[in-house]
Coordinates of C-alpha atoms in Angstrom, one line a residue:
M16 CA 270.4 262.4 188.0
R17 CA 268.2 265.3 186.7
E18 CA 264.8 264.0 185.1
I19 CA 263.2 265.7 182.0
Q20 CA 260.0 264.9 180.8
A21 CA 259.6 263.9 177.0
G22 CA 257.0 266.4 177.1
E23 CA 259.3 269.4 177.6
I24 CA 261.4 268.2 174.7
R25 CA 258.3 268.1 172.6
D26 CA 257.4 271.4 173.4
A27 CA 260.8 272.8 172.8
V28 CA 261.2 271.2 169.5
R29 CA 257.6 272.2 168.2
S30 CA 258.5 275.9 169.4
L31 CA 262.1 275.6 167.7
I32 CA 260.5 274.3 164.5
L33 CA 257.9 277.6 164.2
E34 CA 260.6 280.0 165.1
A35 CA 262.7 278.6 162.3
S36 CA 260.3 278.5 159.7
Y37 CA 259.4 282.3 160.2
V38 CA 262.5 284.0 161.7
I39 CA 265.9 284.0 159.8
G40 CA 269.0 284.9 162.3
D41 CA 270.5 288.1 162.8
D42 CA 273.9 287.0 161.6
V43 CA 272.3 285.9 158.2
R44 CA 270.3 289.1 157.9
A45 CA 273.4 291.3 158.5
K46 CA 275.4 289.6 156.3
I47 CA 273.0 289.8 153.5
A48 CA 273.0 293.4 153.9
A49 CA 277.0 293.8 154.1
C50 CA 277.0 291.8 151.0
R51 CA 274.5 294.1 149.5
E52 CA 276.8 297.1 150.1
T53 CA 279.6 295.3 148.0
E54 CA 277.6 293.4 145.2
P55 CA 278.8 294.7 141.8
S56 CA 275.7 293.4 140.1
P57 CA 272.5 295.5 139.8
S58 CA 270.4 292.3 139.3
G59 CA 272.2 290.8 142.2
C60 CA 271.5 294.0 144.3
A61 CA 268.0 293.5 143.7
V62 CA 267.7 290.2 144.7
L63 CA 269.4 290.5 148.0
D64 CA 267.1 293.5 148.7
Q65 CA 264.0 290.9 147.8
L66 CA 265.7 288.5 150.2
T67 CA 265.6 291.2 153.2
E68 CA 262.2 292.3 152.3
N69 CA 260.9 288.6 152.5
Y70 CA 262.7 288.0 155.6
R71 CA 260.8 291.1 157.2
I72 CA 257.7 289.7 155.8
A73 CA 258.1 286.3 157.3
R74 CA 259.0 287.4 160.6
E75 CA 256.1 290.0 161.0
E76 CA 253.6 288.1 159.5
R77 CA 254.6 284.8 160.8
V78 CA 254.3 282.9 157.5
A79 CA 257.0 280.8 156.0
I80 CA 260.1 282.0 154.6
C81 CA 260.1 279.6 151.8
Q82 CA 257.2 277.4 150.2
D83 CA 259.7 274.5 150.8
T84 CA 259.5 274.0 154.6
G85 CA 262.1 271.4 154.7
M86 CA 262.6 268.0 156.3
C87 CA 263.1 268.5 160.0
V88 CA 266.9 267.5 161.2
V89 CA 267.1 267.6 164.9
F90 CA 270.0 267.6 166.7
L91 CA 270.0 266.2 170.5
D92 CA 272.9 266.4 172.8
I93 CA 271.6 264.5 175.9
G94 CA 273.5 265.1 179.0
Q95 CA 274.7 261.4 180.7
D96 CA 273.2 262.5 183.8
V97 CA 269.8 263.2 182.3
H98 CA 266.7 260.7 182.8
I99 CA 263.9 261.1 179.9
A100 CA 260.5 260.2 181.4
G101 CA 257.2 260.2 180.5
G102 CA 257.4 259.3 176.9
E103 CA 259.6 257.7 174.2
L104 CA 262.3 260.5 172.8
T105 CA 262.1 259.6 169.1
E106 CA 258.2 259.9 169.3
A107 CA 258.2 263.0 171.4
V108 CA 260.3 264.7 168.8
N109 CA 257.9 263.5 165.8
D110 CA 255.0 264.5 167.8
A111 CA 256.4 268.2 167.9
V112 CA 256.9 268.1 164.0
R113 CA 253.1 266.9 163.5
S114 CA 252.1 269.5 165.4
A115 CA 254.2 272.6 164.4
Y116 CA 253.7 271.7 160.5
T117 CA 249.9 271.4 161.1
E118 CA 249.6 274.4 163.5
G119 CA 251.9 276.5 161.8
Y120 CA 250.4 275.8 158.1
L121 CA 253.9 274.4 156.8
R122 CA 254.0 272.4 153.8
K123 CA 254.3 268.5 154.6
S124 CA 257.0 267.3 152.5
V125 CA 258.0 263.8 153.5
V126 CA 257.4 260.7 151.5
A127 CA 257.0 257.5 153.8
D128 CA 259.0 255.4 151.0
P129 CA 261.7 257.0 149.2
L130 CA 261.8 255.0 145.9
L131 CA 258.9 252.7 145.0
H132 CA 255.7 254.6 146.2
R133 CA 256.7 257.8 147.6
V134 CA 253.4 258.3 149.5
N135 CA 252.9 261.6 151.5
T136 CA 253.1 260.8 155.4
K137 CA 250.7 264.0 155.4
D138 CA 252.4 265.5 158.7
N139 CA 256.1 265.7 157.7
T140 CA 257.1 263.1 160.0
P141 CA 259.3 261.5 160.3
A142 CA 262.2 263.8 161.6
V143 CA 265.9 262.9 161.0
I144 CA 267.5 262.7 164.7
H145 CA 271.2 262.6 165.7
T146 CA 271.8 262.0 169.1
R147 CA 275.0 262.2 171.2
I148 CA 275.6 261.3 174.7
V149 CA 277.6 264.4 176.5
P150 CA 278.7 265.0 179.9
G151 CA 276.1 267.2 182.2
D152 CA 272.4 267.3 182.9
R153 CA 270.9 269.2 180.1
V154 CA 269.6 268.6 176.8
D155 CA 270.9 270.7 174.0
I156 CA 268.3 270.9 170.7
L157 CA 269.4 272.4 167.5
V158 CA 266.4 272.0 164.8
T159 CA 267.1 273.0 161.2
P160 CA 264.2 272.5 158.9
K161 CA 266.3 271.5 155.4
G162 CA 264.7 272.6 152.1
F163 CA 265.7 270.1 149.5
G164 CA 266.5 272.6 146.8
S165 CA 269.9 273.0 148.3
E166 CA 270.1 269.4 149.8
N167 CA 270.0 268.0 146.4
M168 CA 272.9 269.7 145.4
S169 CA 275.1 268.5 148.3
A170 CA 278.1 265.8 147.5
L171 CA 280.0 263.5 149.2
K172 CA 283.5 262.3 148.0
M173 CA 286.3 260.1 149.4
L174 CA 289.2 261.8 148.5
V175 CA 292.9 260.0 147.9
V176 CA 295.1 261.4 150.8
A177 CA 297.5 262.6 148.3
E178 CA 295.0 265.2 147.3
G179 CA 295.3 267.0 150.4
V180 CA 294.4 270.5 150.8
E181 CA 294.4 271.5 147.0
G182 CA 292.0 268.5 146.7
V183 CA 289.4 269.6 149.4
I184 CA 289.4 273.0 147.8
R185 CA 288.7 271.9 144.3
F186 CA 286.1 269.5 145.6
V187 CA 284.2 272.3 147.3
V188 CA 284.4 274.7 144.7
D189 CA 283.4 272.2 142.2
T190 CA 280.3 271.4 143.9
V191 CA 279.0 275.0 144.3
K192 CA 280.1 275.8 140.4
N193 CA 277.8 272.4 139.3
A194 CA 274.9 273.5 141.4
G195 CA 274.7 276.8 140.0
P196 CA 271.6 278.3 140.7
N197 CA 269.8 275.4 141.8
P198 CA 270.5 275.6 145.5
C199 CA 269.0 279.2 145.4
P200 CA 272.3 281.0 146.0
P201 CA 273.7 282.9 148.1
V202 CA 274.5 279.8 149.8
I203 CA 276.0 278.6 153.3
V204 CA 278.5 275.6 152.4
G205 CA 279.2 273.2 155.4
V206 CA 282.1 271.3 155.1
G207 CA 282.7 267.8 157.2
I208 CA 286.1 266.6 156.8
G209 CA 287.4 263.3 158.3
G210 CA 286.0 260.3 160.2
T211 CA 284.3 257.7 158.0
M212 CA 281.5 258.6 155.2
E213 CA 278.8 259.3 157.5
T214 CA 280.5 261.0 159.9
A215 CA 281.9 263.7 157.1
A216 CA 278.1 264.2 156.3
I217 CA 276.9 264.6 159.6
L218 CA 279.7 267.4 160.3
A219 CA 278.8 269.1 157.0
K220 CA 275.1 269.4 158.3
R221 CA 276.1 270.7 161.4
M222 CA 278.0 273.3 159.8
T223 CA 275.0 274.9 157.7
A224 CA 273.7 275.9 161.0
R225 CA 276.9 277.2 162.4
S226 CA 276.6 281.2 163.0
L227 CA 277.6 283.1 160.5
D228 CA 279.5 285.3 163.0
E229 CA 281.7 282.5 164.4
T230 CA 285.1 281.5 162.8
N231 CA 286.8 278.2 162.9
P232 CA 288.8 278.1 166.2
D233 CA 291.7 276.7 164.4
P234 CA 293.6 279.4 162.6
E235 CA 294.6 277.2 159.6
Y236 CA 290.9 276.1 159.2
A237 CA 289.7 279.5 159.6
A238 CA 292.0 280.8 156.9
L239 CA 291.0 277.4 154.6
E240 CA 287.5 278.8 155.2
E241 CA 288.5 282.2 153.7
R242 CA 290.0 280.9 150.9
I243 CA 287.4 278.5 149.6
L244 CA 284.8 281.3 150.0
A245 CA 286.8 283.6 148.2
E246 CA 287.2 280.8 145.1
I247 CA 283.4 280.3 145.3
N248 CA 282.7 283.9 145.0
K249 CA 284.7 284.2 141.9
L250 CA 282.6 282.0 139.9
G251 CA 280.0 284.8 139.0
I252 CA 276.8 282.7 139.8
G253 CA 275.6 285.5 142.2
P254 CA 272.2 285.9 144.0
A255 CA 269.8 283.4 142.6
G256 CA 272.0 282.4 140.1
I257 CA 271.7 285.6 138.1
G258 CA 275.1 286.9 138.2
G259 CA 277.2 288.6 140.8
R260 CA 280.0 288.1 143.3
T261 CA 277.6 287.0 146.2
T262 CA 277.4 283.4 145.4
A263 CA 278.2 282.4 149.0
L264 CA 277.8 283.9 152.4
K265 CA 280.2 281.7 154.5
V266 CA 282.1 278.5 154.4
N267 CA 282.0 276.7 157.9
I268 CA 284.4 273.5 158.2
A269 CA 284.3 270.9 161.0
V270 CA 287.0 268.1 161.0
Y271 CA 287.2 264.7 162.8
P272 CA 290.1 262.3 163.2
T273 CA 290.0 259.8 160.4
H274 CA 291.9 256.9 159.2
I275 CA 295.3 256.8 157.6
A276 CA 294.3 255.8 154.5
G277 CA 291.3 258.0 153.9
L278 CA 290.2 261.7 153.4
P279 CA 286.4 261.8 153.6
V280 CA 285.0 265.3 152.7
A281 CA 281.1 266.2 152.8
V282 CA 279.8 269.3 151.1
N283 CA 276.3 270.0 152.6
L284 CA 274.9 273.3 150.9
C285 CA 272.1 275.6 152.5
C286 CA 270.2 278.1 150.8
H287 CA 269.9 281.6 151.8
A288 CA 266.8 280.5 153.8
A289 CA 269.2 279.2 156.6
R290 CA 266.5 277.9 159.2
H291 CA 267.7 276.9 162.3
A292 CA 266.7 277.4 166.0
H293 CA 268.4 276.4 169.3
A294 CA 267.6 275.8 173.0
V295 CA 268.8 274.1 176.1
L296 CA 266.6 272.5 178.5

């Protein structure tokens, strides 16, 4: 049994939030640069150039990439041989959020009651925390501050099994089409297929943080990712929604076994400010 202090997790999450808020990954920057070379729209090229410059300024000056600094989603894969000591896990994560958003001058956007009162919590807590117990003696932490311009354009549908592959393609492409400029394209399209309703949504969320350099390990799903991406980029929405070929940077699909009567599909959109950071304790 390995003991990890709650304070270590708090400090790691805090650092990851700040890193994600200021530094876009090499995979996203490289993909933007590659799309810039093939984008036929002059206006689209100008937007992609502005995004690249924005990434540079945020990284060098340590300022927020976007004014919507998101609601923190934290994925914790906790080894079954880990004992967390010295504090409560959820409070450690929320302490990290509280500290990072104050220290980093990040906009605090969370309201305590979602419907009736909507009073700001003033420290961006609580985080949304997803935990899994996995083999080993480590804690794997993935932090993604999720902005709501793209989150609001996400969708979930319980497809009829007979709709099959074509139904999935149609639903994903229609979700991006209906979103139009609202999620701040170019977007990353996370797709979760299978499980139950909530399983599909969590899978899709994780897929927004999968590296753009990775492809699905299953060749058939890898081909499906490419097919959907091609269909999305035929829509003509383009960078910032002002026209062009670069509507999406990547489609990432994750699947999970499901019931014989079901075909849950979730689409979680993430804008070009694809903020996430990862660490292992």
